[in-house]
Amino acid sequence: MMRTKAILFAALLLCACTPNNPATAPAANQPITLKTRPKNIILMIGDGMGLAQITAGMYANNNQLHLERCTVTGLHKSYSFNDLVTDSGAAATAFASGVKTYNGAIGVDAAGKSVKTILEEAGQHGLATGLITTSSITHATPAAFIAHVPSRDLEEDIASFFPDSGIDLFIGGGKKFFDRREKDERDLIQAMQKKGYFITHYAEKDFSELVFDPAKPLGYFTADNSPLTVEAGRDYLVPATRQALPFLTKRSAKGFFIMIEGAQIDWGGHANDAQYIIREMIDFDQAVGQALDFAKADGQTLVIITADHEAGGFSITPGSGMDTIVGKFTTDDHTGTLIPVFAYGPGAELFGGVYENTAIFDKMRQALGFQR
Ligand code: MG
Ligand code: ZN
């Protein structure tokens, strides 16, 4: 262990002497050494995806997941500022902005102060940016990458951050928070269209008919509020992932940052429903497969797959078979176990080991060469 650390430290010192080190390079607009630094980051969050969720999905899927194609695994400590058991708002704020904050917080620190997100910083560096989720786009996980509000419940306030965000692509539910608002009469969809966005929704155009035209930034609402479950027919996460990545590539020559969430693995945990977990897990993993295919072909893309926390205290009990998982649950809430991290592509080596959830933010910034 000490030896590994010594080698790592020596490697870091070595890096500090090269012309492309993060301390001297003017960040993302400089040519980067592609062998060590990615141009693009795809951060994939399986909400509520603990090890048992991954295991159940793997066994139920012929003992195989795309996740297994990752070359580096690590573990993060998911606790929040005020609770050993985090919620998705505090956890996503840790990934997005590198701070431990209170449960329910969205893009603000423990004192309530707004903290810059990696999506915002990527945009400032000229990278294209995106968010895709199987919840509403204003739900806690995506919200923490784009909004700054004291509570995750303020979904209309979260929506109001989108028009000025400069985001290149978003796909998820929650249309009503944009165009049928309770607290004001604003139509944020119209406001974004005026700014040049192409925005449409599930009732107007089926997802399969959506054209990803990189000439304009794109928004697609998959539901008025929460999108369907996989079981009820939701099937956009995989094609959205497949089409978003070349779209973002064309939106900026400098690269892109996207967060893609499988939101409902968590909801299966809250519902204490093993089959719900498994279906959502496999759907998310198929999206992971799309991201890994893109990264493999592209060679300049770092893919990071993790969860915000575990949900349900899910375990796979004796008597289970690969096709007949028998789950048990200790809670209908989240739990506080260590959370796995998987990485692939240039910069993946940063993600081995055991570290705080906030370190994922630091590692992503280091990989992209962003400076403090
Ligand atoms: Mg979520
Ligand atoms: Zn949850």
PDB file of N, CA, C and O and ligand atoms in Angstrom, residues 47-48 86-88 139 152 263 266-267 269-270 308-311 332-334, ligand 2:
ATOM      1  N   ASP A  47     -28.930   6.179  -9.310  1.00  0.00           N
ATOM      2  CA  ASP A  47     -29.432   6.636  -7.997  1.00  0.00           C
ATOM      3  C   ASP A  47     -29.823   5.419  -7.169  1.00  0.00           C
ATOM      4  O   ASP A  47     -30.557   4.548  -7.629  1.00  0.00           O
ATOM      5  N   GLY A  48     -29.308   5.350  -5.945  1.00  0.00           N
ATOM      6  CA  GLY A  48     -29.657   4.235  -5.052  1.00  0.00           C
ATOM      7  C   GLY A  48     -28.995   2.916  -5.420  1.00  0.00           C
ATOM      8  O   GLY A  48     -29.407   1.856  -4.960  1.00  0.00           O
ATOM      9  N   THR A  86     -26.962  10.008   3.429  1.00  0.00           N
ATOM     10  CA  THR A  86     -27.201  11.186   2.580  1.00  0.00           C
ATOM     11  C   THR A  86     -28.517  11.078   1.829  1.00  0.00           C
ATOM     12  O   THR A  86     -29.091   9.992   1.699  1.00  0.00           O
ATOM     13  N   ASP A  87     -28.976  12.202   1.314  1.00  0.00           N
ATOM     14  CA  ASP A  87     -30.047  12.193   0.311  1.00  0.00           C
ATOM     15  C   ASP A  87     -29.389  12.498  -1.036  1.00  0.00           C
ATOM     16  O   ASP A  87     -28.182  12.749  -1.113  1.00  0.00           O
ATOM     17  N   SER A  88     -30.180  12.490  -2.092  1.00  0.00           N
ATOM     18  CA  SER A  88     -29.626  12.671  -3.434  1.00  0.00           C
ATOM     19  C   SER A  88     -29.176  14.102  -3.686  1.00  0.00           C
ATOM     20  O   SER A  88     -28.277  14.326  -4.499  1.00  0.00           O
ATOM     21  N   HIS A 139     -35.370  17.154 -10.707  1.00  0.00           N
ATOM     22  CA  HIS A 139     -35.201  16.312  -9.519  1.00  0.00           C
ATOM     23  C   HIS A 139     -33.792  16.497  -8.950  1.00  0.00           C
ATOM     24  O   HIS A 139     -32.901  16.975  -9.639  1.00  0.00           O
ATOM     25  N   ARG A 152     -34.430  20.818  -2.341  1.00  0.00           N
ATOM     26  CA  ARG A 152     -34.751  20.041  -3.532  1.00  0.00           C
ATOM     27  C   ARG A 152     -36.230  20.111  -3.900  1.00  0.00           C
ATOM     28  O   ARG A 152     -36.598  19.806  -5.024  1.00  0.00           O
ATOM     29  N   ALA A 263     -32.398   7.100 -12.564  1.00  0.00           N
ATOM     30  CA  ALA A 263     -32.957   7.648 -11.322  1.00  0.00           C
ATOM     31  C   ALA A 263     -33.793   6.649 -10.539  1.00  0.00           C
ATOM     32  O   ALA A 263     -33.955   6.777  -9.319  1.00  0.00           O
ATOM     33  N   ASP A 266     -33.234   3.749  -7.408  1.00  0.00           N
ATOM     34  CA  ASP A 266     -33.549   4.253  -6.063  1.00  0.00           C
ATOM     35  C   ASP A 266     -35.020   4.043  -5.702  1.00  0.00           C
ATOM     36  O   ASP A 266     -35.344   3.693  -4.572  1.00  0.00           O
ATOM     37  N   TRP A 267     -35.885   4.251  -6.677  1.00  0.00           N
ATOM     38  CA  TRP A 267     -37.316   4.160  -6.371  1.00  0.00           C
ATOM     39  C   TRP A 267     -37.707   2.708  -6.124  1.00  0.00           C
ATOM     40  O   TRP A 267     -38.610   2.432  -5.337  1.00  0.00           O
ATOM     41  N   GLY A 269     -35.700   0.682  -4.633  1.00  0.00           N
ATOM     42  CA  GLY A 269     -35.234   0.485  -3.257  1.00  0.00           C
ATOM     43  C   GLY A 269     -36.231   1.021  -2.244  1.00  0.00           C
ATOM     44  O   GLY A 269     -36.568   0.346  -1.261  1.00  0.00           O
ATOM     45  N   HIS A 270     -36.748   2.225  -2.504  1.00  0.00           N
ATOM     46  CA  HIS A 270     -37.760   2.801  -1.597  1.00  0.00           C
ATOM     47  C   HIS A 270     -39.006   1.924  -1.552  1.00  0.00           C
ATOM     48  O   HIS A 270     -39.657   1.812  -0.515  1.00  0.00           O
ATOM     49  N   ASP A 308     -25.194   7.698  -5.836  1.00  0.00           N
ATOM     50  CA  ASP A 308     -25.161   8.713  -4.778  1.00  0.00           C
ATOM     51  C   ASP A 308     -25.193   8.077  -3.389  1.00  0.00           C
ATOM     52  O   ASP A 308     -24.608   8.565  -2.436  1.00  0.00           O
ATOM     53  N   HIS A 309     -25.899   6.931  -3.300  1.00  0.00           N
ATOM     54  CA  HIS A 309     -26.082   6.217  -2.027  1.00  0.00           C
ATOM     55  C   HIS A 309     -26.785   4.908  -2.339  1.00  0.00           C
ATOM     56  O   HIS A 309     -27.257   4.719  -3.467  1.00  0.00           O
ATOM     57  N   GLU A 310     -26.873   4.050  -1.358  1.00  0.00           N
ATOM     58  CA  GLU A 310     -27.674   2.825  -1.491  1.00  0.00           C
ATOM     59  C   GLU A 310     -29.093   3.154  -1.037  1.00  0.00           C
ATOM     60  O   GLU A 310     -29.325   4.115  -0.303  1.00  0.00           O
ATOM     61  N   ALA A 311     -30.068   2.356  -1.478  1.00  0.00           N
ATOM     62  CA  ALA A 311     -31.451   2.575  -1.035  1.00  0.00           C
ATOM     63  C   ALA A 311     -32.130   1.242  -0.751  1.00  0.00           C
ATOM     64  O   ALA A 311     -32.074   0.327  -1.569  1.00  0.00           O
ATOM     65  N   ASP A 332     -37.071   1.471   4.097  1.00  0.00           N
ATOM     66  CA  ASP A 332     -37.592   2.028   2.840  1.00  0.00           C
ATOM     67  C   ASP A 332     -36.899   3.361   2.523  1.00  0.00           C
ATOM     68  O   ASP A 332     -37.330   4.119   1.659  1.00  0.00           O
ATOM     69  N   ASP A 333     -35.823   3.617   3.245  1.00  0.00           N
ATOM     70  CA  ASP A 333     -35.055   4.857   3.057  1.00  0.00           C
ATOM     71  C   ASP A 333     -33.674   4.503   2.464  1.00  0.00           C
ATOM     72  O   ASP A 333     -33.451   3.369   2.069  1.00  0.00           O
ATOM     73  N   HIS A 334     -32.778   5.475   2.453  1.00  0.00           N
ATOM     74  CA  HIS A 334     -31.402   5.217   2.001  1.00  0.00           C
ATOM     75  C   HIS A 334     -30.602   4.589   3.131  1.00  0.00           C
ATOM     76  O   HIS A 334     -31.023   4.621   4.288  1.00  0.00           O
TER      77      HIS A 334
HETATM   78 ZN    ZN B   2     -34.068   7.959  -2.693  1.00  0.00          ZN
END
